[in-house]
mmCIF file with all atom_site columns, C-alpha atoms in Angstrom:
data_model
loop_
_atom_site.group_PDB
_atom_site.id
_atom_site.type_symbol
_atom_site.label_atom_id
_atom_site.label_alt_id
_atom_site.label_comp_id
_atom_site.label_asym_id
_atom_site.label_entity_id
_atom_site.label_seq_id
_atom_site.pdbx_PDB_ins_code
_atom_site.Cartn_x
_atom_site.Cartn_y
_atom_site.Cartn_z
_atom_site.occupancy
_atom_site.B_iso_or_equiv
_atom_site.pdbx_formal_charge
_atom_site.auth_seq_id
_atom_site.auth_comp_id
_atom_site.auth_asym_id
_atom_site.auth_atom_id
_atom_site.pdbx_PDB_model_num
ATOM 1   C CA . GLY A 1 1   ? -3.402  7.219   -9.484 1.00 53.00 ? 1   GLY A CA 1
ATOM 2   C CA . ALA A 1 2   ? -0.476  5.086   -8.384 1.00 78.00 ? 2   ALA A CA 1
ATOM 3   C CA . GLY A 1 3   ? -1.344  5.216   -4.709 1.00 92.00 ? 3   GLY A CA 1
ATOM 4   C CA . VAL A 1 4   ? -3.741  6.640   -2.182 1.00 96.00 ? 4   VAL A CA 1
ATOM 5   C CA . SER A 1 5   ? -3.323  10.403  -2.042 1.00 96.00 ? 5   SER A CA 1
ATOM 6   C CA . GLN A 1 6   ? -4.309  12.539  0.948  1.00 97.00 ? 6   GLN A CA 1
ATOM 7   C CA . SER A 1 7   ? -4.349  16.273  1.285  1.00 97.00 ? 7   SER A CA 1
ATOM 8   C CA . PRO A 1 8   ? -3.282  18.359  2.995  1.00 97.00 ? 8   PRO A CA 1
ATOM 9   C CA . SER A 1 9   ? -0.348  16.483  4.547  1.00 96.00 ? 9   SER A CA 1
ATOM 10  C CA . ASN A 1 10  ? -0.387  18.856  7.510  1.00 97.00 ? 10  ASN A CA 1
ATOM 11  C CA . LYS A 1 11  ? -3.099  21.142  8.822  1.00 97.00 ? 11  LYS A CA 1
ATOM 12  C CA . VAL A 1 12  ? -2.973  23.525  11.753 1.00 98.00 ? 12  VAL A CA 1
ATOM 13  C CA . THR A 1 13  ? -6.290  25.052  12.684 1.00 97.00 ? 13  THR A CA 1
ATOM 14  C CA . GLU A 1 14  ? -7.732  27.093  15.481 1.00 97.00 ? 14  GLU A CA 1
ATOM 15  C CA . LYS A 1 15  ? -10.142 25.529  17.921 1.00 97.00 ? 15  LYS A CA 1
ATOM 16  C CA . GLY A 1 16  ? -13.706 25.977  16.737 1.00 97.00 ? 16  GLY A CA 1
ATOM 17  C CA . LYS A 1 17  ? -12.890 26.107  13.024 1.00 98.00 ? 17  LYS A CA 1
ATOM 18  C CA . ASP A 1 18  ? -14.098 23.546  10.502 1.00 98.00 ? 18  ASP A CA 1
ATOM 19  C CA . VAL A 1 19  ? -11.641 21.435  8.495  1.00 98.00 ? 19  VAL A CA 1
ATOM 20  C CA . GLU A 1 20  ? -11.894 19.235  5.428  1.00 98.00 ? 20  GLU A CA 1
ATOM 21  C CA . LEU A 1 21  ? -9.523  16.375  4.750  1.00 98.00 ? 21  LEU A CA 1
ATOM 22  C CA . ARG A 1 22  ? -9.389  14.815  1.314  1.00 97.00 ? 22  ARG A CA 1
ATOM 23  C CA . CYS A 1 23  ? -8.638  11.279  0.181  1.00 97.00 ? 23  CYS A CA 1
ATOM 24  C CA . ASP A 1 24  ? -8.110  10.179  -3.393 1.00 96.00 ? 24  ASP A CA 1
ATOM 25  C CA . PRO A 1 25  ? -8.142  6.357   -3.456 1.00 95.00 ? 25  PRO A CA 1
ATOM 26  C CA . ILE A 1 26  ? -6.470  4.048   -5.922 1.00 94.00 ? 26  ILE A CA 1
ATOM 27  C CA . SER A 1 27  ? -8.456  3.969   -9.129 1.00 91.00 ? 27  SER A CA 1
ATOM 28  C CA . GLY A 1 28  ? -10.923 1.100   -9.226 1.00 90.00 ? 28  GLY A CA 1
ATOM 29  C CA . HIS A 1 29  ? -10.842 0.450   -5.485 1.00 91.00 ? 29  HIS A CA 1
ATOM 30  C CA . THR A 1 30  ? -14.395 0.102   -4.219 1.00 89.00 ? 30  THR A CA 1
ATOM 31  C CA . ALA A 1 31  ? -13.659 0.075   -0.479 1.00 90.00 ? 31  ALA A CA 1
ATOM 32  C CA . LEU A 1 32  ? -12.441 3.186   1.322  1.00 93.00 ? 32  LEU A CA 1
ATOM 33  C CA . TYR A 1 33  ? -11.622 3.538   5.006  1.00 93.00 ? 33  TYR A CA 1
ATOM 34  C CA . TRP A 1 34  ? -10.852 6.457   7.307  1.00 96.00 ? 34  TRP A CA 1
ATOM 35  C CA . TYR A 1 35  ? -8.864  5.896   10.503 1.00 95.00 ? 35  TYR A CA 1
ATOM 36  C CA . ARG A 1 36  ? -7.517  8.204   13.162 1.00 96.00 ? 36  ARG A CA 1
ATOM 37  C CA . GLN A 1 37  ? -4.260  7.699   15.025 1.00 94.00 ? 37  GLN A CA 1
ATOM 38  C CA . SER A 1 38  ? -3.352  9.723   18.086 1.00 91.00 ? 38  SER A CA 1
ATOM 39  C CA . LEU A 1 39  ? 0.264   9.924   19.179 1.00 84.00 ? 39  LEU A CA 1
ATOM 40  C CA . GLY A 1 40  ? 1.524   6.496   20.258 1.00 79.00 ? 40  GLY A CA 1
ATOM 41  C CA . GLN A 1 41  ? -1.869  4.893   19.820 1.00 83.00 ? 41  GLN A CA 1
ATOM 42  C CA . GLY A 1 42  ? -3.332  2.314   17.443 1.00 85.00 ? 42  GLY A CA 1
ATOM 43  C CA . LEU A 1 43  ? -5.610  2.931   14.470 1.00 91.00 ? 43  LEU A CA 1
ATOM 44  C CA . GLU A 1 44  ? -9.102  4.006   15.466 1.00 92.00 ? 44  GLU A CA 1
ATOM 45  C CA . PHE A 1 45  ? -11.729 3.197   12.858 1.00 91.00 ? 45  PHE A CA 1
ATOM 46  C CA . LEU A 1 46  ? -13.895 6.144   11.808 1.00 95.00 ? 46  LEU A CA 1
ATOM 47  C CA . ILE A 1 47  ? -15.923 5.321   8.687  1.00 94.00 ? 47  ILE A CA 1
ATOM 48  C CA . TYR A 1 48  ? -15.988 2.815   5.828  1.00 91.00 ? 48  TYR A CA 1
ATOM 49  C CA . PHE A 1 49  ? -17.437 3.097   2.307  1.00 92.00 ? 49  PHE A CA 1
ATOM 50  C CA . GLN A 1 50  ? -18.049 0.099   0.072  1.00 88.00 ? 50  GLN A CA 1
ATOM 51  C CA . GLY A 1 51  ? -19.335 0.762   -3.441 1.00 85.00 ? 51  GLY A CA 1
ATOM 52  C CA . ASN A 1 52  ? -22.849 2.140   -3.422 1.00 82.00 ? 52  ASN A CA 1
ATOM 53  C CA . SER A 1 53  ? -23.747 0.644   -0.045 1.00 85.00 ? 53  SER A CA 1
ATOM 54  C CA . ALA A 1 54  ? -24.625 2.838   2.902  1.00 87.00 ? 54  ALA A CA 1
ATOM 55  C CA . PRO A 1 55  ? -21.392 3.755   4.719  1.00 90.00 ? 55  PRO A CA 1
ATOM 56  C CA . ASP A 1 56  ? -20.505 2.212   8.058  1.00 89.00 ? 56  ASP A CA 1
ATOM 57  C CA . LYS A 1 57  ? -20.295 5.295   10.295 1.00 91.00 ? 57  LYS A CA 1
ATOM 58  C CA . SER A 1 58  ? -20.073 3.392   13.546 1.00 89.00 ? 58  SER A CA 1
ATOM 59  C CA . GLY A 1 59  ? -16.633 4.761   14.401 1.00 91.00 ? 59  GLY A CA 1
ATOM 60  C CA . LEU A 1 60  ? -17.349 8.460   14.090 1.00 95.00 ? 60  LEU A CA 1
ATOM 61  C CA . PRO A 1 61  ? -16.689 9.876   17.597 1.00 94.00 ? 61  PRO A CA 1
ATOM 62  C CA . SER A 1 62  ? -19.291 12.639  17.520 1.00 95.00 ? 62  SER A CA 1
ATOM 63  C CA . ASP A 1 63  ? -21.770 14.397  15.235 1.00 96.00 ? 63  ASP A CA 1
ATOM 64  C CA . ARG A 1 64  ? -19.062 16.968  14.490 1.00 97.00 ? 64  ARG A CA 1
ATOM 65  C CA . PHE A 1 65  ? -17.518 14.361  12.202 1.00 97.00 ? 65  PHE A CA 1
ATOM 66  C CA . SER A 1 66  ? -18.941 13.504  8.803  1.00 97.00 ? 66  SER A CA 1
ATOM 67  C CA . ALA A 1 67  ? -17.644 12.046  5.567  1.00 96.00 ? 67  ALA A CA 1
ATOM 68  C CA . GLU A 1 68  ? -18.801 11.626  2.056  1.00 95.00 ? 68  GLU A CA 1
ATOM 69  C CA . ARG A 1 69  ? -17.589 9.835   -1.005 1.00 94.00 ? 69  ARG A CA 1
ATOM 70  C CA . THR A 1 70  ? -18.554 11.347  -4.311 1.00 85.00 ? 70  THR A CA 1
ATOM 71  C CA . GLY A 1 71  ? -18.971 9.230   -7.414 1.00 81.00 ? 71  GLY A CA 1
ATOM 72  C CA . GLY A 1 72  ? -17.478 6.237   -5.656 1.00 76.00 ? 72  GLY A CA 1
ATOM 73  C CA . SER A 1 73  ? -14.048 7.832   -5.736 1.00 90.00 ? 73  SER A CA 1
ATOM 74  C CA . VAL A 1 74  ? -12.777 10.857  -3.801 1.00 95.00 ? 74  VAL A CA 1
ATOM 75  C CA . SER A 1 75  ? -13.744 11.086  -0.143 1.00 97.00 ? 75  SER A CA 1
ATOM 76  C CA . THR A 1 76  ? -13.846 14.092  2.159  1.00 97.00 ? 76  THR A CA 1
ATOM 77  C CA . LEU A 1 77  ? -13.780 13.881  5.942  1.00 98.00 ? 77  LEU A CA 1
ATOM 78  C CA . THR A 1 78  ? -15.167 17.010  7.582  1.00 98.00 ? 78  THR A CA 1
ATOM 79  C CA . ILE A 1 79  ? -14.670 17.966  11.210 1.00 98.00 ? 79  ILE A CA 1
ATOM 80  C CA . GLN A 1 80  ? -16.804 20.840  12.414 1.00 98.00 ? 80  GLN A CA 1
ATOM 81  C CA . ARG A 1 81  ? -15.992 23.082  15.374 1.00 98.00 ? 81  ARG A CA 1
ATOM 82  C CA . THR A 1 82  ? -12.641 21.377  15.927 1.00 98.00 ? 82  THR A CA 1
ATOM 83  C CA . GLN A 1 83  ? -11.483 20.632  19.448 1.00 97.00 ? 83  GLN A CA 1
ATOM 84  C CA . GLN A 1 84  ? -7.955  20.038  20.727 1.00 96.00 ? 84  GLN A CA 1
ATOM 85  C CA . GLU A 1 85  ? -8.699  16.335  21.212 1.00 95.00 ? 85  GLU A CA 1
ATOM 86  C CA . ASP A 1 86  ? -9.251  16.075  17.448 1.00 97.00 ? 86  ASP A CA 1
ATOM 87  C CA . SER A 1 87  ? -5.504  16.521  16.970 1.00 97.00 ? 87  SER A CA 1
ATOM 88  C CA . ALA A 1 88  ? -4.233  13.311  15.376 1.00 96.00 ? 88  ALA A CA 1
ATOM 89  C CA . VAL A 1 89  ? -3.071  11.794  12.114 1.00 96.00 ? 89  VAL A CA 1
ATOM 90  C CA . TYR A 1 90  ? -6.019  10.963  9.881  1.00 97.00 ? 90  TYR A CA 1
ATOM 91  C CA . LEU A 1 91  ? -5.317  8.038   7.594  1.00 97.00 ? 91  LEU A CA 1
ATOM 92  C CA . CYS A 1 92  ? -7.256  6.960   4.549  1.00 96.00 ? 92  CYS A CA 1
ATOM 93  C CA . ALA A 1 93  ? -6.980  3.527   2.930  1.00 95.00 ? 93  ALA A CA 1
ATOM 94  C CA . SER A 1 94  ? -8.556  1.854   -0.064 1.00 93.00 ? 94  SER A CA 1
ATOM 95  C CA . SER A 1 95  ? -8.842  -1.718  -1.220 1.00 90.00 ? 95  SER A CA 1
ATOM 96  C CA . LEU A 1 96  ? -10.050 -3.414  -4.347 1.00 86.00 ? 96  LEU A CA 1
ATOM 97  C CA . VAL A 1 97  ? -12.432 -5.609  -2.422 1.00 76.00 ? 97  VAL A CA 1
ATOM 98  C CA . THR A 1 98  ? -13.545 -5.611  1.185  1.00 69.00 ? 98  THR A CA 1
ATOM 99  C CA . GLY A 1 99  ? -11.180 -7.510  3.429  1.00 67.00 ? 99  GLY A CA 1
ATOM 100 C CA . PHE A 1 100 ? -8.312  -7.652  0.998  1.00 77.00 ? 100 PHE A CA 1
ATOM 101 C CA . GLU A 1 101 ? -5.093  -5.716  1.331  1.00 85.00 ? 101 GLU A CA 1
ATOM 102 C CA . ALA A 1 102 ? -5.842  -2.075  1.988  1.00 90.00 ? 102 ALA A CA 1
ATOM 103 C CA . PHE A 1 103 ? -3.319  0.512   0.871  1.00 93.00 ? 103 PHE A CA 1
ATOM 104 C CA . PHE A 1 104 ? -2.847  3.603   3.009  1.00 95.00 ? 104 PHE A CA 1
ATOM 105 C CA . GLY A 1 105 ? -2.223  7.199   2.107  1.00 96.00 ? 105 GLY A CA 1
ATOM 106 C CA . GLN A 1 106 ? 0.460   9.214   3.882  1.00 95.00 ? 106 GLN A CA 1
ATOM 107 C CA . GLY A 1 107 ? -2.088  10.735  6.201  1.00 96.00 ? 107 GLY A CA 1
ATOM 108 C CA . THR A 1 108 ? -3.031  14.239  7.279  1.00 97.00 ? 108 THR A CA 1
ATOM 109 C CA . ARG A 1 109 ? -1.540  15.444  10.525 1.00 96.00 ? 109 ARG A CA 1
ATOM 110 C CA . LEU A 1 110 ? -4.170  17.695  12.111 1.00 98.00 ? 110 LEU A CA 1
ATOM 111 C CA . THR A 1 111 ? -3.181  20.023  14.928 1.00 97.00 ? 111 THR A CA 1
ATOM 112 C CA . VAL A 1 112 ? -5.861  22.027  16.678 1.00 97.00 ? 112 VAL A CA 1
ATOM 113 C CA . VAL A 1 113 ? -4.481  24.983  18.632 1.00 96.00 ? 113 VAL A CA 1
ATOM 114 C CA . GLU B 2 1   ? -17.774 -6.556  19.176 1.00 69.00 ? 1   GLU B CA 1
ATOM 115 C CA . ASP B 2 2   ? -14.826 -7.714  17.086 1.00 72.00 ? 2   ASP B CA 1
ATOM 116 C CA . LYS B 2 3   ? -11.545 -7.727  18.945 1.00 89.00 ? 3   LYS B CA 1
ATOM 117 C CA . VAL B 2 4   ? -7.915  -7.920  17.848 1.00 93.00 ? 4   VAL B CA 1
ATOM 118 C CA . VAL B 2 5   ? -5.205  -8.202  20.505 1.00 95.00 ? 5   VAL B CA 1
ATOM 119 C CA . GLN B 2 6   ? -1.506  -8.027  19.805 1.00 96.00 ? 6   GLN B CA 1
ATOM 120 C CA . SER B 2 7   ? 1.356   -9.054  22.048 1.00 96.00 ? 7   SER B CA 1
ATOM 121 C CA . PRO B 2 8   ? 3.785   -7.993  23.207 1.00 96.00 ? 8   PRO B CA 1
ATOM 122 C CA . LEU B 2 9   ? 2.971   -4.285  23.027 1.00 95.00 ? 9   LEU B CA 1
ATOM 123 C CA . SER B 2 10  ? 6.654   -3.470  22.969 1.00 96.00 ? 10  SER B CA 1
ATOM 124 C CA . LEU B 2 11  ? 9.789   -5.467  22.244 1.00 97.00 ? 11  LEU B CA 1
ATOM 125 C CA . VAL B 2 12  ? 13.459  -4.511  22.249 1.00 98.00 ? 12  VAL B CA 1
ATOM 126 C CA . VAL B 2 13  ? 16.049  -6.902  20.818 1.00 97.00 ? 13  VAL B CA 1
ATOM 127 C CA . HIS B 2 14  ? 19.534  -6.854  19.368 1.00 97.00 ? 14  HIS B CA 1
ATOM 128 C CA . GLU B 2 15  ? 20.335  -6.928  15.703 1.00 97.00 ? 15  GLU B CA 1
ATOM 129 C CA . GLY B 2 16  ? 20.457  -10.498 14.464 1.00 97.00 ? 16  GLY B CA 1
ATOM 130 C CA . ASP B 2 17  ? 17.882  -11.816 16.903 1.00 97.00 ? 17  ASP B CA 1
ATOM 131 C CA . THR B 2 18  ? 14.716  -13.584 15.774 1.00 98.00 ? 18  THR B CA 1
ATOM 132 C CA . VAL B 2 19  ? 11.383  -12.207 16.962 1.00 98.00 ? 19  VAL B CA 1
ATOM 133 C CA . THR B 2 20  ? 7.825   -13.537 17.013 1.00 98.00 ? 20  THR B CA 1
ATOM 134 C CA . LEU B 2 21  ? 4.890   -11.172 17.181 1.00 98.00 ? 21  LEU B CA 1
ATOM 135 C CA . ASN B 2 22  ? 1.456   -12.409 18.133 1.00 98.00 ? 22  ASN B CA 1
ATOM 136 C CA . CYS B 2 23  ? -2.053  -11.464 17.071 1.00 97.00 ? 23  CYS B CA 1
ATOM 137 C CA . SER B 2 24  ? -5.205  -13.064 18.456 1.00 97.00 ? 24  SER B CA 1
ATOM 138 C CA . TYR B 2 25  ? -8.705  -12.204 17.296 1.00 95.00 ? 25  TYR B CA 1
ATOM 139 C CA . GLU B 2 26  ? -12.379 -12.671 17.927 1.00 92.00 ? 26  GLU B CA 1
ATOM 140 C CA . VAL B 2 27  ? -14.617 -12.107 14.914 1.00 83.00 ? 27  VAL B CA 1
ATOM 141 C CA . THR B 2 28  ? -17.919 -13.615 13.926 1.00 79.00 ? 28  THR B CA 1
ATOM 142 C CA . ASN B 2 29  ? -17.428 -14.214 10.206 1.00 81.00 ? 29  ASN B CA 1
ATOM 143 C CA . PHE B 2 30  ? -13.713 -14.244 9.540  1.00 86.00 ? 30  PHE B CA 1
ATOM 144 C CA . ARG B 2 31  ? -12.543 -13.299 6.062  1.00 87.00 ? 31  ARG B CA 1
ATOM 145 C CA . SER B 2 32  ? -8.883  -12.386 6.296  1.00 90.00 ? 32  SER B CA 1
ATOM 146 C CA . LEU B 2 33  ? -6.075  -11.285 8.590  1.00 94.00 ? 33  LEU B CA 1
ATOM 147 C CA . LEU B 2 34  ? -3.573  -8.699  7.453  1.00 94.00 ? 34  LEU B CA 1
ATOM 148 C CA . TRP B 2 35  ? -0.175  -7.613  8.780  1.00 96.00 ? 35  TRP B CA 1
ATOM 149 C CA . TYR B 2 36  ? 1.192   -4.101  8.298  1.00 96.00 ? 36  TYR B CA 1
ATOM 150 C CA . LYS B 2 37  ? 4.454   -2.338  9.151  1.00 97.00 ? 37  LYS B CA 1
ATOM 151 C CA . GLN B 2 38  ? 4.235   1.305   10.255 1.00 95.00 ? 38  GLN B CA 1
ATOM 152 C CA . GLU B 2 39  ? 7.443   3.312   10.387 1.00 92.00 ? 39  GLU B CA 1
ATOM 153 C CA . LYS B 2 40  ? 6.298   6.894   10.092 1.00 82.00 ? 40  LYS B CA 1
ATOM 154 C CA . LYS B 2 41  ? 2.750   7.699   9.047  1.00 80.00 ? 41  LYS B CA 1
ATOM 155 C CA . ALA B 2 42  ? 1.408   5.262   6.483  1.00 90.00 ? 42  ALA B CA 1
ATOM 156 C CA . PRO B 2 43  ? 1.225   1.545   7.339  1.00 93.00 ? 43  PRO B CA 1
ATOM 157 C CA . THR B 2 44  ? 2.633   -0.587  4.555  1.00 93.00 ? 44  THR B CA 1
ATOM 158 C CA . PHE B 2 45  ? 1.119   -3.927  3.694  1.00 93.00 ? 45  PHE B CA 1
ATOM 159 C CA . LEU B 2 46  ? 3.058   -7.083  4.531  1.00 96.00 ? 46  LEU B CA 1
ATOM 160 C CA . PHE B 2 47  ? 0.818   -10.148 4.327  1.00 93.00 ? 47  PHE B CA 1
ATOM 161 C CA . MET B 2 48  ? -2.780  -11.239 3.904  1.00 93.00 ? 48  MET B CA 1
ATOM 162 C CA . LEU B 2 49  ? -3.773  -14.589 5.368  1.00 94.00 ? 49  LEU B CA 1
ATOM 163 C CA . THR B 2 50  ? -7.019  -16.400 4.711  1.00 91.00 ? 50  THR B CA 1
ATOM 164 C CA . SER B 2 51  ? -6.225  -20.093 5.176  1.00 90.00 ? 51  SER B CA 1
ATOM 165 C CA . SER B 2 52  ? -4.919  -21.952 8.206  1.00 91.00 ? 52  SER B CA 1
ATOM 166 C CA . GLY B 2 53  ? -1.495  -23.498 8.227  1.00 90.00 ? 53  GLY B CA 1
ATOM 167 C CA . ILE B 2 54  ? -0.173  -21.966 5.021  1.00 91.00 ? 54  ILE B CA 1
ATOM 168 C CA . GLU B 2 55  ? 2.927   -19.912 5.664  1.00 93.00 ? 55  GLU B CA 1
ATOM 169 C CA . LYS B 2 56  ? 3.395   -16.670 3.793  1.00 94.00 ? 56  LYS B CA 1
ATOM 170 C CA . LYS B 2 57  ? 7.021   -15.646 3.374  1.00 95.00 ? 57  LYS B CA 1
ATOM 171 C CA . SER B 2 58  ? 8.809   -12.560 2.169  1.00 95.00 ? 58  SER B CA 1
ATOM 172 C CA . GLY B 2 59  ? 12.545  -12.461 2.724  1.00 97.00 ? 59  GLY B CA 1
ATOM 173 C CA . ARG B 2 60  ? 13.223  -12.595 6.454  1.00 98.00 ? 60  ARG B CA 1
ATOM 174 C CA . LEU B 2 61  ? 9.552   -12.159 7.312  1.00 98.00 ? 61  LEU B CA 1
ATOM 175 C CA . SER B 2 62  ? 7.008   -14.935 7.513  1.00 98.00 ? 62  SER B CA 1
ATOM 176 C CA . SER B 2 63  ? 3.525   -15.330 8.879  1.00 97.00 ? 63  SER B CA 1
ATOM 177 C CA . ILE B 2 64  ? 1.038   -18.083 9.542  1.00 97.00 ? 64  ILE B CA 1
ATOM 178 C CA . LEU B 2 65  ? -2.594  -18.259 10.582 1.00 96.00 ? 65  LEU B CA 1
ATOM 179 C CA . ASP B 2 66  ? -4.370  -20.683 12.916 1.00 95.00 ? 66  ASP B CA 1
ATOM 180 C CA . LYS B 2 67  ? -8.131  -20.351 12.366 1.00 91.00 ? 67  LYS B CA 1
ATOM 181 C CA . LYS B 2 68  ? -8.949  -22.962 14.991 1.00 92.00 ? 68  LYS B CA 1
ATOM 182 C CA . GLU B 2 69  ? -7.098  -21.186 17.796 1.00 93.00 ? 69  GLU B CA 1
ATOM 183 C CA . LEU B 2 70  ? -7.820  -17.750 16.299 1.00 94.00 ? 70  LEU B CA 1
ATOM 184 C CA . PHE B 2 71  ? -4.343  -16.320 16.128 1.00 95.00 ? 71  PHE B CA 1
ATOM 185 C CA . SER B 2 72  ? -1.522  -15.449 13.798 1.00 97.00 ? 72  SER B CA 1
ATOM 186 C CA . ILE B 2 73  ? 2.188   -14.949 14.275 1.00 98.00 ? 73  ILE B CA 1
ATOM 187 C CA . LEU B 2 74  ? 4.657   -12.789 12.415 1.00 98.00 ? 74  LEU B CA 1
ATOM 188 C CA . ASN B 2 75  ? 8.268   -13.970 12.499 1.00 98.00 ? 75  ASN B CA 1
ATOM 189 C CA . ILE B 2 76  ? 11.279  -11.880 11.634 1.00 98.00 ? 76  ILE B CA 1
ATOM 190 C CA . THR B 2 77  ? 14.636  -13.641 11.460 1.00 98.00 ? 77  THR B CA 1
ATOM 191 C CA . ALA B 2 78  ? 18.090  -12.061 11.511 1.00 98.00 ? 78  ALA B CA 1
ATOM 192 C CA . THR B 2 79  ? 16.591  -8.719  12.500 1.00 98.00 ? 79  THR B CA 1
ATOM 193 C CA . GLN B 2 80  ? 18.103  -5.473  11.267 1.00 97.00 ? 80  GLN B CA 1
ATOM 194 C CA . THR B 2 81  ? 17.780  -1.931  12.586 1.00 96.00 ? 81  THR B CA 1
ATOM 195 C CA . GLY B 2 82  ? 15.547  -1.166  9.621  1.00 96.00 ? 82  GLY B CA 1
ATOM 196 C CA . ASP B 2 83  ? 12.990  -3.601  10.998 1.00 97.00 ? 83  ASP B CA 1
ATOM 197 C CA . SER B 2 84  ? 12.320  -1.181  13.840 1.00 97.00 ? 84  SER B CA 1
ATOM 198 C CA . ALA B 2 85  ? 8.672   -0.155  13.466 1.00 97.00 ? 85  ALA B CA 1
ATOM 199 C CA . VAL B 2 86  ? 5.181   -0.700  14.815 1.00 96.00 ? 86  VAL B CA 1
ATOM 200 C CA . TYR B 2 87  ? 3.691   -3.901  13.455 1.00 97.00 ? 87  TYR B CA 1
ATOM 201 C CA . LEU B 2 88  ? -0.089  -3.869  13.085 1.00 96.00 ? 88  LEU B CA 1
ATOM 202 C CA . CYS B 2 89  ? -2.483  -6.769  12.703 1.00 95.00 ? 89  CYS B CA 1
ATOM 203 C CA . ALA B 2 90  ? -5.984  -6.306  11.261 1.00 93.00 ? 90  ALA B CA 1
ATOM 204 C CA . VAL B 2 91  ? -8.945  -8.607  10.702 1.00 91.00 ? 91  VAL B CA 1
ATOM 205 C CA . ALA B 2 92  ? -11.817 -8.353  8.218  1.00 86.00 ? 92  ALA B CA 1
ATOM 206 C CA . GLU B 2 93  ? -15.187 -10.101 8.199  1.00 80.00 ? 93  GLU B CA 1
ATOM 207 C CA . ILE B 2 94  ? -17.077 -11.571 5.275  1.00 74.00 ? 94  ILE B CA 1
ATOM 208 C CA . GLN B 2 95  ? -20.371 -9.982  6.194  1.00 64.00 ? 95  GLN B CA 1
ATOM 209 C CA . GLY B 2 96  ? -21.848 -7.714  8.775  1.00 55.00 ? 96  GLY B CA 1
ATOM 210 C CA . ALA B 2 97  ? -19.289 -5.166  9.884  1.00 54.00 ? 97  ALA B CA 1
ATOM 211 C CA . GLN B 2 98  ? -16.811 -5.478  7.040  1.00 66.00 ? 98  GLN B CA 1
ATOM 212 C CA . LYS B 2 99  ? -14.380 -2.845  8.154  1.00 77.00 ? 99  LYS B CA 1
ATOM 213 C CA . LEU B 2 100 ? -10.789 -3.706  8.939  1.00 84.00 ? 100 LEU B CA 1
ATOM 214 C CA . VAL B 2 101 ? -10.361 -3.866  12.724 1.00 87.00 ? 101 VAL B CA 1
ATOM 215 C CA . PHE B 2 102 ? -6.810  -3.190  13.914 1.00 91.00 ? 102 PHE B CA 1
ATOM 216 C CA . GLY B 2 103 ? -4.992  -4.326  16.998 1.00 93.00 ? 103 GLY B CA 1
ATOM 217 C CA . GLN B 2 104 ? -3.044  -1.830  19.073 1.00 92.00 ? 104 GLN B CA 1
ATOM 218 C CA . GLY B 2 105 ? 0.248   -2.790  17.456 1.00 95.00 ? 105 GLY B CA 1
ATOM 219 C CA . THR B 2 106 ? 3.608   -4.073  18.642 1.00 96.00 ? 106 THR B CA 1
ATOM 220 C CA . ARG B 2 107 ? 6.424   -1.538  18.807 1.00 96.00 ? 107 ARG B CA 1
ATOM 221 C CA . LEU B 2 108 ? 9.609   -3.356  17.800 1.00 97.00 ? 108 LEU B CA 1
ATOM 222 C CA . THR B 2 109 ? 12.990  -1.771  18.436 1.00 97.00 ? 109 THR B CA 1
ATOM 223 C CA . ILE B 2 110 ? 16.150  -3.343  17.056 1.00 97.00 ? 110 ILE B CA 1
ATOM 224 C CA . ASN B 2 111 ? 19.344  -2.157  18.712 1.00 95.00 ? 111 ASN B CA 1
ATOM 225 C CA . PRO B 2 112 ? 22.656  -2.419  16.860 1.00 92.00 ? 112 PRO B CA 1
#
């Protein structure tokens, strides 16, 4: 596609429910990143995929968070048993090569009530 | 752990002023430094810098990298209200942890 696509753009969920956030990177981009941004804060790294290498999961805040990337393309970030502190904008980015310009999707605004 | 520090955290100026935003970093195997502008949700790419002393320029925006002193600056001349945004700096490594590490951003407000 022309850009990084994320869905849904907004998600309101009840505390304790599971949610899945989707990221469709730019075609041909081997690197894919997930970040989280709470209101007024910077970008918090969550997880990074590069080609067929094992993902860098060092930023995942708890074992309720997981992500996968199927076929080196689409990625899904799953949050189980959501908590109110999970409320944030979840941003996905992709780049052709590690360390080069990463292009961001419009994000998913998650609200846990 | 890799660290990216931006200053100032917040800046308010009048339209027409020139501003300089700072980004200092500590990484083990530096690959690149990137600047982004974030107005609403998605940061938009501005510059990628890999070599010291070579200025990148786009209209009223310019940026330069100093790999010896480990910092970069982003200059905006003749500021306009549309320049109001959060400006983010990020650093990537060649090996090891290759993720993009972001600074906390500088919130720039341009008053008419």
